[in-house]
Coordinates of C-alpha atoms and ligand atoms in Angstrom, one line a residue:
Chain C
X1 CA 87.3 88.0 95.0
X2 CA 87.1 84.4 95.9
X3 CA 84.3 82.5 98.3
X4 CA 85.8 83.2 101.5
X5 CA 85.8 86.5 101.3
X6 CA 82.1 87.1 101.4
X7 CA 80.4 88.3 104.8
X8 CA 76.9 87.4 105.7
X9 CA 74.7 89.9 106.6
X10 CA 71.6 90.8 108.1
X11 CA 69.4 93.8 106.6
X12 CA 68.6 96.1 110.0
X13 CA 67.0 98.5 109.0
X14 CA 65.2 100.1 106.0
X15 CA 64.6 103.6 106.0
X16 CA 63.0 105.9 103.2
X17 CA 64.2 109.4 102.2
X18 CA 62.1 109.8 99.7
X19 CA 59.8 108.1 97.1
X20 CA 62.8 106.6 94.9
X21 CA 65.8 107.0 97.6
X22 CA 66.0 104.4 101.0
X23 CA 69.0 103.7 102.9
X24 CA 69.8 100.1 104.1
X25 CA 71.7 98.9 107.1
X26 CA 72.9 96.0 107.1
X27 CA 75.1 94.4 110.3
X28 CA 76.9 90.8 110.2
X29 CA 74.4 88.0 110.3
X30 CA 76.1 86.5 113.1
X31 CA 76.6 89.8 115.3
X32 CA 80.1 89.8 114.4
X33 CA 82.4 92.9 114.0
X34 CA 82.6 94.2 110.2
X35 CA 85.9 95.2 108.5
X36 CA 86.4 98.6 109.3
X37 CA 86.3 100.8 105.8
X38 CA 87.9 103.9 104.6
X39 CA 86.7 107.3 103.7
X40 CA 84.8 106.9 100.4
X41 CA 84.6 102.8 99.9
X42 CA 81.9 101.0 98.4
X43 CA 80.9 97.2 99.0
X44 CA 79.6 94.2 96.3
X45 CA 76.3 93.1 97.6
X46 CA 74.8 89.6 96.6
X47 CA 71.3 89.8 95.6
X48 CA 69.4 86.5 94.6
X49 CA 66.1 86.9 92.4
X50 CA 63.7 84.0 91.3
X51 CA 65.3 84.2 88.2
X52 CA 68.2 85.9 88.3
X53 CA 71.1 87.5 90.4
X54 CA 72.8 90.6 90.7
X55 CA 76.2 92.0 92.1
X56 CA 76.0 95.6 92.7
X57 CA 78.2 98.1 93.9
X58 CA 77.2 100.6 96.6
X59 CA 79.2 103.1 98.5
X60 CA 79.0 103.3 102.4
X61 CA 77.4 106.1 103.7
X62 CA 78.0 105.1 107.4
X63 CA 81.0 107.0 109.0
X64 CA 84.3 105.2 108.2
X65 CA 85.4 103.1 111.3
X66 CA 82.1 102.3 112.2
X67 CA 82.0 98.2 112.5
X68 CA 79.0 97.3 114.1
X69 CA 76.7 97.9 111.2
X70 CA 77.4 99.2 107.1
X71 CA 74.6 101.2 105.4
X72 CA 74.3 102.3 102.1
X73 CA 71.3 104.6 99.8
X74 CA 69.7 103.2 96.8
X75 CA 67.6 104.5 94.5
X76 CA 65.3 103.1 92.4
X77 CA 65.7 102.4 88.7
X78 CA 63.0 101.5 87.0
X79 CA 64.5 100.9 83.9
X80 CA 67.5 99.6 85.5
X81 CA 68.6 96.2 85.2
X82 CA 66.4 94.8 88.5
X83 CA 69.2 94.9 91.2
X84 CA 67.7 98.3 93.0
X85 CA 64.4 97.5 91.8
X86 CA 64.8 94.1 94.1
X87 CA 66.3 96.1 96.9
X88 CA 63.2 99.1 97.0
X89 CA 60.4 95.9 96.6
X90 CA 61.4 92.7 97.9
X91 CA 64.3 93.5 100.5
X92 CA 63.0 92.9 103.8
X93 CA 64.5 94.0 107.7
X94 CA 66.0 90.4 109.0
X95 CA 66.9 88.8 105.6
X96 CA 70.5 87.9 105.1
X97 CA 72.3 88.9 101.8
X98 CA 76.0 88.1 101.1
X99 CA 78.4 91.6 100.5
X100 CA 82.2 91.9 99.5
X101 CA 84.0 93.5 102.3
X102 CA 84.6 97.1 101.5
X103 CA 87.2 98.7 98.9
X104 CA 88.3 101.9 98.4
X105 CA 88.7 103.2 95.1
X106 CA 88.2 106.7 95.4
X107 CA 90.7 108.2 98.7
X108 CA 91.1 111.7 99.3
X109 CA 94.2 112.9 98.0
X110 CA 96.7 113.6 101.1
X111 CA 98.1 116.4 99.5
X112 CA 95.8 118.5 98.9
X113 CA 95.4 122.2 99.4
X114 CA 91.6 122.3 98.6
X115 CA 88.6 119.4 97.8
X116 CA 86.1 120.6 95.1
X117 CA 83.4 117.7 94.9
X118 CA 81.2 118.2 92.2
X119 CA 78.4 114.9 92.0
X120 CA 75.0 114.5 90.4
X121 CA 71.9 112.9 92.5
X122 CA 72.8 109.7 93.6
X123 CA 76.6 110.1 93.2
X124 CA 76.9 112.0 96.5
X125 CA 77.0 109.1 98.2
X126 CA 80.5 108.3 98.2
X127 CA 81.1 111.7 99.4
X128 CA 79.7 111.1 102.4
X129 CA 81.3 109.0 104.3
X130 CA 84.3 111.7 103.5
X131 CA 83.8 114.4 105.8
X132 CA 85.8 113.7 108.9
X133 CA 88.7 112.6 106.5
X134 CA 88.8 116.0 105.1
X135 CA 90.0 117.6 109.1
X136 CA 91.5 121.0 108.3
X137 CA 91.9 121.3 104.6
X138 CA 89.4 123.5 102.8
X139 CA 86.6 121.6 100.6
X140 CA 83.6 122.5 98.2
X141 CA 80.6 120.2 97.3
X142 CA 78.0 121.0 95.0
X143 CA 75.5 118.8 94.4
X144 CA 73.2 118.9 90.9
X145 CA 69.6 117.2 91.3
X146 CA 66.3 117.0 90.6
X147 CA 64.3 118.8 92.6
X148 CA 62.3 116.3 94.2
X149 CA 65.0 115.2 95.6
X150 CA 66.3 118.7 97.3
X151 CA 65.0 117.6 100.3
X152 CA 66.4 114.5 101.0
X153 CA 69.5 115.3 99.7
X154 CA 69.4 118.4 102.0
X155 CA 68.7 116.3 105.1
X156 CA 71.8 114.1 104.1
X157 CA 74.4 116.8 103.6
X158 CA 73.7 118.6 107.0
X159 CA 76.9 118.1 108.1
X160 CA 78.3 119.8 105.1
X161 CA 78.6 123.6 105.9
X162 CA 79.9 124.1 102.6
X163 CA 77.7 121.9 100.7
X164 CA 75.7 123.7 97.3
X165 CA 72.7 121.9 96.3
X166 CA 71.9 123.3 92.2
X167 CA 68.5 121.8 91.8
X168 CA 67.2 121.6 88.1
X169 CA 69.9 120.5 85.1
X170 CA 71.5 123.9 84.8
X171 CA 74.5 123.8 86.9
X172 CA 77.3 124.4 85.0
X173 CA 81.1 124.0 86.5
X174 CA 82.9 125.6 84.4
X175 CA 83.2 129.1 86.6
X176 CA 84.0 127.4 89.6
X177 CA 86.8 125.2 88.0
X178 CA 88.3 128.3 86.9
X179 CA 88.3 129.9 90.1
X180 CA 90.3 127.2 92.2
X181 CA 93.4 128.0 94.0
X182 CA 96.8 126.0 93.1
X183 CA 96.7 122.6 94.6
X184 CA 93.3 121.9 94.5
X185 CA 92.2 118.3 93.5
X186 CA 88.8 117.5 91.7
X187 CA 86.3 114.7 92.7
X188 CA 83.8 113.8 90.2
X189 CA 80.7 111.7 91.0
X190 CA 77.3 111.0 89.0
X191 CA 75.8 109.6 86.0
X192 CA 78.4 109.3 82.9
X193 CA 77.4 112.3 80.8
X194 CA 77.9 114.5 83.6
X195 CA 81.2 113.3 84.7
X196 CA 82.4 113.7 81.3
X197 CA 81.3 117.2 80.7
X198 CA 82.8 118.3 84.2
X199 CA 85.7 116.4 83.3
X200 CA 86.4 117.8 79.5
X201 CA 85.8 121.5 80.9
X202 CA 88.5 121.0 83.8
X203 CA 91.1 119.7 81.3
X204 CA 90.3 122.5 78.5
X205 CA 90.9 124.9 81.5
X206 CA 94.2 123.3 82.3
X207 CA 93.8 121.1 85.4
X208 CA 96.2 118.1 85.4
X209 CA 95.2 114.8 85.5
X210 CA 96.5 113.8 88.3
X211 CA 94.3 116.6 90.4
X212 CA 91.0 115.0 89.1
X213 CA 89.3 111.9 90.7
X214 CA 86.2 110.6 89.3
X215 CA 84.2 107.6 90.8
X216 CA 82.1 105.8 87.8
X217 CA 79.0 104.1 90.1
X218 CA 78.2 100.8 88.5
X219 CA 75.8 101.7 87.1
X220 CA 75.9 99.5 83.7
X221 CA 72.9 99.7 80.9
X222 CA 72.3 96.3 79.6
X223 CA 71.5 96.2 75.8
X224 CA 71.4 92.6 73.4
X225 CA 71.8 89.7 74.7
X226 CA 74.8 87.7 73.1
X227 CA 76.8 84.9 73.8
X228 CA 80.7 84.5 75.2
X229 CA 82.4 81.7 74.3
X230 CA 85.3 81.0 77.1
X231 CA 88.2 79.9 75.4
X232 CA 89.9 77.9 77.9
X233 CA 87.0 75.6 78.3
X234 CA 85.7 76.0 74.9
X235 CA 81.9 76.7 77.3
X236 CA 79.5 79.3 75.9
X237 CA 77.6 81.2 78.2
X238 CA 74.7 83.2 77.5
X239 CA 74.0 86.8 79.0
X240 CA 70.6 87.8 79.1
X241 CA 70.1 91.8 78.1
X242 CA 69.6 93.0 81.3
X243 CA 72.7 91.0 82.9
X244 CA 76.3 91.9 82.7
X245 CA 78.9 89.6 81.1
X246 CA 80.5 89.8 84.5
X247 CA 77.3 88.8 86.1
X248 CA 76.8 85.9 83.1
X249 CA 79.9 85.0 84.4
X250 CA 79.6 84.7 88.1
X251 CA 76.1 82.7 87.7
X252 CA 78.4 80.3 85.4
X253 CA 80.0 80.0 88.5
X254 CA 83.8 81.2 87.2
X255 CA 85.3 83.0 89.6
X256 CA 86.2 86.3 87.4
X257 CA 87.5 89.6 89.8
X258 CA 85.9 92.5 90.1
X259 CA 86.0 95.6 92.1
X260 CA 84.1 98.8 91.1
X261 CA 81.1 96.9 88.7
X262 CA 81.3 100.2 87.1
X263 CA 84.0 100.2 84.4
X264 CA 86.6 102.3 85.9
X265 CA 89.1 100.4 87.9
X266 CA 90.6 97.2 85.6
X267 CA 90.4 94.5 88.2
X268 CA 87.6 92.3 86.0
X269 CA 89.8 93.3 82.4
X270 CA 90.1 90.0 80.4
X271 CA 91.9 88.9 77.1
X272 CA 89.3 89.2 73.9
X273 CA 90.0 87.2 71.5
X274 CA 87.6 87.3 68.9
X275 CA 84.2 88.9 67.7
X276 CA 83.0 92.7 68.2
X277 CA 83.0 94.3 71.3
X278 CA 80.6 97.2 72.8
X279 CA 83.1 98.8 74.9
X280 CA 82.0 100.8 77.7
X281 CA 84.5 100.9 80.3
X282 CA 86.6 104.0 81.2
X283 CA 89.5 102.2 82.0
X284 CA 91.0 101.1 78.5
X285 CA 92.8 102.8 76.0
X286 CA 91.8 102.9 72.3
X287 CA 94.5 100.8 71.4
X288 CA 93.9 98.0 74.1
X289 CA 90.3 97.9 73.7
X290 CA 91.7 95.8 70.3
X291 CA 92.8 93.0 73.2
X292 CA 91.3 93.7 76.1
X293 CA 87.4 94.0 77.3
X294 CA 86.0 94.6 81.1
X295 CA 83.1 92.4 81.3
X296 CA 82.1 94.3 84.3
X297 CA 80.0 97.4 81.7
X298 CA 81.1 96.0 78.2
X299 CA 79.1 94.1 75.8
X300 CA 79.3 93.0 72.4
X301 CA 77.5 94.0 69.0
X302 CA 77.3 90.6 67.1
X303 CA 75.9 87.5 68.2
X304 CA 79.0 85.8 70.0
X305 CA 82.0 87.3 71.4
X306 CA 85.7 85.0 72.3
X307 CA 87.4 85.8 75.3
X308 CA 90.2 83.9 76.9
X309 CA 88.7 82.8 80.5
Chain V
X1 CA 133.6 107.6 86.9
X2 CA 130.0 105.6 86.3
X3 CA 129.0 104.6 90.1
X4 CA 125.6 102.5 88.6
X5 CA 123.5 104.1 90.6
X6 CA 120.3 104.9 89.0
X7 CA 119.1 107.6 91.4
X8 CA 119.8 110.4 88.8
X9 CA 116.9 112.5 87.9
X10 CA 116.3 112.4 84.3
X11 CA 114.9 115.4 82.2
X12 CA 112.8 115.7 79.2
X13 CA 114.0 118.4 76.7
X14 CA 112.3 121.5 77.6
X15 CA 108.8 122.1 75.4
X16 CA 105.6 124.4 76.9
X17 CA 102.8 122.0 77.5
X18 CA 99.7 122.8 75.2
X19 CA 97.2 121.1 77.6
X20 CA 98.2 124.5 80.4
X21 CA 96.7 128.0 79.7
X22 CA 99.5 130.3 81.6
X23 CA 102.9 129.2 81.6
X24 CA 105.6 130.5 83.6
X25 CA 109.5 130.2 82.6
X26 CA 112.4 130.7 85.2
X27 CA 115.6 130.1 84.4
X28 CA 119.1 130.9 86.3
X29 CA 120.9 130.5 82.9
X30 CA 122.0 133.7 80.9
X31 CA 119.8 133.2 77.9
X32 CA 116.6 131.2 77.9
X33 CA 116.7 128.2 75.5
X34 CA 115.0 128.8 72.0
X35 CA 111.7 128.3 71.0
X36 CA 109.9 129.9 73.6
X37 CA 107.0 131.6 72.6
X38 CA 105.5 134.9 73.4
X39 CA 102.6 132.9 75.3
X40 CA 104.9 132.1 78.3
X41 CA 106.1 134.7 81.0
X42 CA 109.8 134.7 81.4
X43 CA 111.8 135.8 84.5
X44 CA 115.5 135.3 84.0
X45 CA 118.8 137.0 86.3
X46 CA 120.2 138.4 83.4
X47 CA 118.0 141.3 81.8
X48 CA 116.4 139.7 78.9
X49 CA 114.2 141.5 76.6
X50 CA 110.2 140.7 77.8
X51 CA 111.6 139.1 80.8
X52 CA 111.8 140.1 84.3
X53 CA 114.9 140.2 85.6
X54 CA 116.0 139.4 89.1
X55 CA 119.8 140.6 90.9
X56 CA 120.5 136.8 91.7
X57 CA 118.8 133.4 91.6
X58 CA 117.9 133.8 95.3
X59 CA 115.7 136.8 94.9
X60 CA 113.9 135.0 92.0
X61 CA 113.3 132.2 94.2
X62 CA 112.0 134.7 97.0
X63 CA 109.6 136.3 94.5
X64 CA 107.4 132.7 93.3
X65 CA 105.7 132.0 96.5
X66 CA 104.0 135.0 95.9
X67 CA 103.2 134.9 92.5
X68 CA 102.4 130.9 93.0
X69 CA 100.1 132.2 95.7
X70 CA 97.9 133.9 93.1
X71 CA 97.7 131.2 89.7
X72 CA 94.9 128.4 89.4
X73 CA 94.0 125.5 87.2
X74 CA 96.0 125.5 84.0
X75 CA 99.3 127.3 85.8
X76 CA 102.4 125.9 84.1
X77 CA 106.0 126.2 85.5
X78 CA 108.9 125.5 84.1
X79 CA 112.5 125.4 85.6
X80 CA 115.4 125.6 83.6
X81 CA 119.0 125.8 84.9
X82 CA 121.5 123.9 87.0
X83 CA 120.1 121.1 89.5
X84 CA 120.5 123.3 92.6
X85 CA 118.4 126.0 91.0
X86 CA 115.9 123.4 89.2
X87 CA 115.5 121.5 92.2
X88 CA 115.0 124.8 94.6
X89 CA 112.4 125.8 92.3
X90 CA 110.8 122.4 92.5
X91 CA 110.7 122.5 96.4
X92 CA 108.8 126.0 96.5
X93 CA 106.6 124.8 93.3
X94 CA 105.5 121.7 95.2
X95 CA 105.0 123.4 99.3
X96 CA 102.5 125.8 97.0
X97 CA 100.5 122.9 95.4
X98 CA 102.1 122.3 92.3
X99 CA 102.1 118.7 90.7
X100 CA 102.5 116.2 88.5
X101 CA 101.6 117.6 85.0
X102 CA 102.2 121.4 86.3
X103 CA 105.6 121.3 87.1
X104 CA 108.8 120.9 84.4
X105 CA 112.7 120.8 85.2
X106 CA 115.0 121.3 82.6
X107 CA 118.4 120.7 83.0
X108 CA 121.0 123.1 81.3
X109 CA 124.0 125.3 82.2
X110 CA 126.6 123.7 84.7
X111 CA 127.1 120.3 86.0
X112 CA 128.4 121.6 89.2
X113 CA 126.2 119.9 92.3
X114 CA 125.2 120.8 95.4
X115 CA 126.2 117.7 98.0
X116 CA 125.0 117.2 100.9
X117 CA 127.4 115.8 103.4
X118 CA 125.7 112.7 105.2
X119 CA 128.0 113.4 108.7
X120 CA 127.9 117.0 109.5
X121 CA 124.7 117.6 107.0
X122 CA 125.8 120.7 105.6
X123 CA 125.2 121.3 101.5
X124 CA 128.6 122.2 99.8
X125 CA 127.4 124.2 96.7
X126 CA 129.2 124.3 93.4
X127 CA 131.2 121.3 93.4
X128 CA 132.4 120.2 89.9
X129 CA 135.1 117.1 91.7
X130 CA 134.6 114.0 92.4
X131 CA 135.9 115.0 95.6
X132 CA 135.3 117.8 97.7
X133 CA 136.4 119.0 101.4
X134 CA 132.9 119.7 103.0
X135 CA 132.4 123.4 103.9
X136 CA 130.3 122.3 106.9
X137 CA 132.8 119.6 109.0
X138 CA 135.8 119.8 106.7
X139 CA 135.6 115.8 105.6
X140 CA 137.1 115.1 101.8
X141 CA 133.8 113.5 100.2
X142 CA 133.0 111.5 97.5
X143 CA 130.4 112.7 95.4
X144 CA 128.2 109.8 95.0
X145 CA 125.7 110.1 92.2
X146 CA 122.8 109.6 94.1
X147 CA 120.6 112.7 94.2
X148 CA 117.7 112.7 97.2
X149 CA 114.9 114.9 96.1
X150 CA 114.3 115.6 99.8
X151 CA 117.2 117.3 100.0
X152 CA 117.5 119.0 96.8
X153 CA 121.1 117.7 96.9
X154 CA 123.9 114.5 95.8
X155 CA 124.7 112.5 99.0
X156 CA 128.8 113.1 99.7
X157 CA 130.4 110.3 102.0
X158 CA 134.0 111.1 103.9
X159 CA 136.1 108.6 101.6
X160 CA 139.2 108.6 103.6
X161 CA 137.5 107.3 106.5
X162 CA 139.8 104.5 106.6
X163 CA 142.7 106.1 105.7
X164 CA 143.1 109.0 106.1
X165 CA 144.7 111.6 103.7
X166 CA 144.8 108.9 101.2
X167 CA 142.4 110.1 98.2
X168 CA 141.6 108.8 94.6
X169 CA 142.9 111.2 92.2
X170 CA 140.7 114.2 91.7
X171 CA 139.3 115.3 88.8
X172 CA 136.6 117.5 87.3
X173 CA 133.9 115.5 86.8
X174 CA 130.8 118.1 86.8
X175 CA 131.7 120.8 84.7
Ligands
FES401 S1 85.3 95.8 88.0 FE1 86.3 97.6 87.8 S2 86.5 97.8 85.7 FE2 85.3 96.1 85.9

């Protein structure tokens, strides 16, 4: 994504749900029209710290269409990397941010006969800017969270007649992926270990791959800092254990591409050259994870790491 | 007669997919191929032992919405037989939800195609010539090698258009 793609914004309003969940509205800072958006998209948003910054992906949760203003739900992460901790304790209504306009990486699938939407907590949120989309064809959504956060989530998903709410850890999937007419297709939303146990029990039950749809959240971890050497300039960079290697980049100011921050859709994939990587994406085979890395979640385990930027 | 055109649908040799838990075989050819295991349901025209049997290919086709109707995740279907057939089941497999990674066409049996005549837009069934007079509009066609999956059917173009009467020497090209 280059410069002039960015939009300027203006935060509208902030609104808590709860004591770790607040929705953000944001409109253009210059009370402009925003691009219009699609069914399940998410936006980049810009956030500048005293000593750092951040790029974070969030999904819209304001109907598709709407141009006037965006909004979006974050929740806190105390451990987390800063980015949401910035946006729950330093965001304030009437600042401006910078955002990437708004990309779709998870559509509804045309064809289907049935939607069954199976997300953890905070991955709901790109389901629900989903609803109108979904017109006549028959759909399922069930929701695992904590229970502190039953209400909230309850309140969001009132417009889902079909929506289950399982709060506590015990929802398991597997009955209701056996029990799915022909045609159905498969959306998968939530932290990592969840989406790969839904995902393994749908595939030991059969379902193709092209009926399942999964939506990895940026959501990356952070772990050692270590340095990247750029080949093509012969600069190192340094990135600081709570920053990405995509975010190293960006403050380096090299214009690297990047789409879902969350390891899943191969826009930010670069050449490795040298050096051993922490891989974390779920885009990558085995065998290209030899050549390849996405900066955007994946680190590395020794001191340095080569790739060709 | 190679006409380049690289519309042809291409099939994989027939093997059941380990990743699917119920597998369903139908085939308009006498004998199903070897290999196939006890696991998989057969339905066949001929009377074949553990198989159902149907009169014609038609009434086998009119019996799998039904039964498509009542299969979930890890349904497998596989079509074996001549394009018309393999392509018919396709249609039906597809309007009931099937998709990529559910659905498996294996050619075997006759060459003979069904063409579809691009003026009148009647199918001519069993045509093993190059050229063939079209049982819709009565037009001598060429049988061009390209197949439209929307159709189920090769295209057929009038090829005495210009001339009429005046044809390329016919011979049997699809066995
Ligand atoms: S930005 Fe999508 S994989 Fe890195």
């Amino acid at each position: 994504m280059t410069q002039s793609a960015r939009i300027h914004v203006r935060v509208a309003e902030i609104e808590p749900l709860n004591a770790t969940l607040r929705r953000i509205t944001l409109q253009h800072a210059e009370g402009a029209l925003l691009p219009a958006s699609a069914p399940g998209a998410h936006i980049q948003i810009e956030l500048r710290g005293d000593t750092r910054s951040w790029r974070n992906a969030y999904s819209l949760v304001s109907p598709p269409g709407t141009r006037t203003a965006y909004s979006i739900i974050v929740r806190k992460v105390p451990q987390g990397r800063g980015g949401s901790l910035y946006l729950h304790e330093r965001l304030a209504v009437g600042q401006t941010l910078t955002i990437l306009p708004p990309v779709n990486l998870f559509p509804i699938a045309g064809l289907a006969r049935k939607h069954l939407m199976l997300a953890a907590g905070i991955g709901v949120t790109p389901f629900l800017s989903t609803r109108a989309a979904l017109a006549e064809t028959p759909f399922e959504l069930h929701l695992r969270c904590h229970a502190a956060d039953q209400p909230a989530f309850q309140t969001l998903l009132a417009p889902w007649p079909h929506a289950h709410i399982h709060a506590g850890p015990d929802f398991n999937p597997t009955d209701l992926l056996r029990h799915q007419p022909l045609g159905t297709h498969l959306y998968l939303c939530g932290p990592t270990g969840f989406m790969q146990a839904a995902e393994a029990a749908a595939r030991t039950l059969g379902w193709p791959a092209a009926r399942i749809h999964q939506e990895h959240f940026g959501a990356p971890t952070g772990g050692r800092a270590f340095d990247a050497v750029l080949a093509r300039t012969g600069r190192t960079i340094h990135v600081a254990q709570d920053q990405t290697l995509l975010e190293a980049l960006e403050a380096a100011d090299i214009d690297a591409p990047s789409l879902c921050r969350g390891g899943a859709c191969g826009e930010c994939r670069l050449p490795l050259l040298a050096g051993t990587p922490d891989h974390r994406d779920h885009f990558l085979s085995e065998s290209e994870h030899a050549t390849s890395i996405m900066p955007c979640v994946s680190r590395s385990h020794a001191e340095t790491i080569t790739i060709d930027i | 007669m190679d006409q380049g055109i690289k519309s042809r649908p291409r099939y994989q040799p027939f093997r059941i997919d380990p990743a699917g838990t119920q597998h369903l075989i139908v085939t308009d050819q006498p004998s199903p191929p070897p290999g196939i295991s006890g696991a998989a349901e057969l339905w066949t025209i001929a009377p074949h032992p553990g198989g159902q049997s149907f009169p014609t290919p038609a009434a086998l086709l009119a019996s799998l919405p039904g039964h498509l109707a009542r299969q979930g995740p890890g349904f497998r279907l596989y079509a074996i037989g001549t394009e018309p057939f393999i392509w018919d089941v396709a249609y039906i497999a597809t309007h009931a939800g099937l998709t990529e990674g559910e659905l498996f066409l294996h050619h075997a049996g006759s060459l003979a195609r069904r063409v579809h005549c691009i003026h009148c837009k009647t199918n001519t069934d069993r045509v093993t010539t190059n050229i063939v007079t079209c049982a819709g509009c009565g037009a001598n066609l060429l049988v061009r090698d390209h197949f439209s999956r929307r159709l189920r059917a090769f295209m057929g173009v009038q090829v005495d258009a210009e001339t009429p009467g005046i044809l390329p020497p016919i011979e049997t090209l699809y066995p």
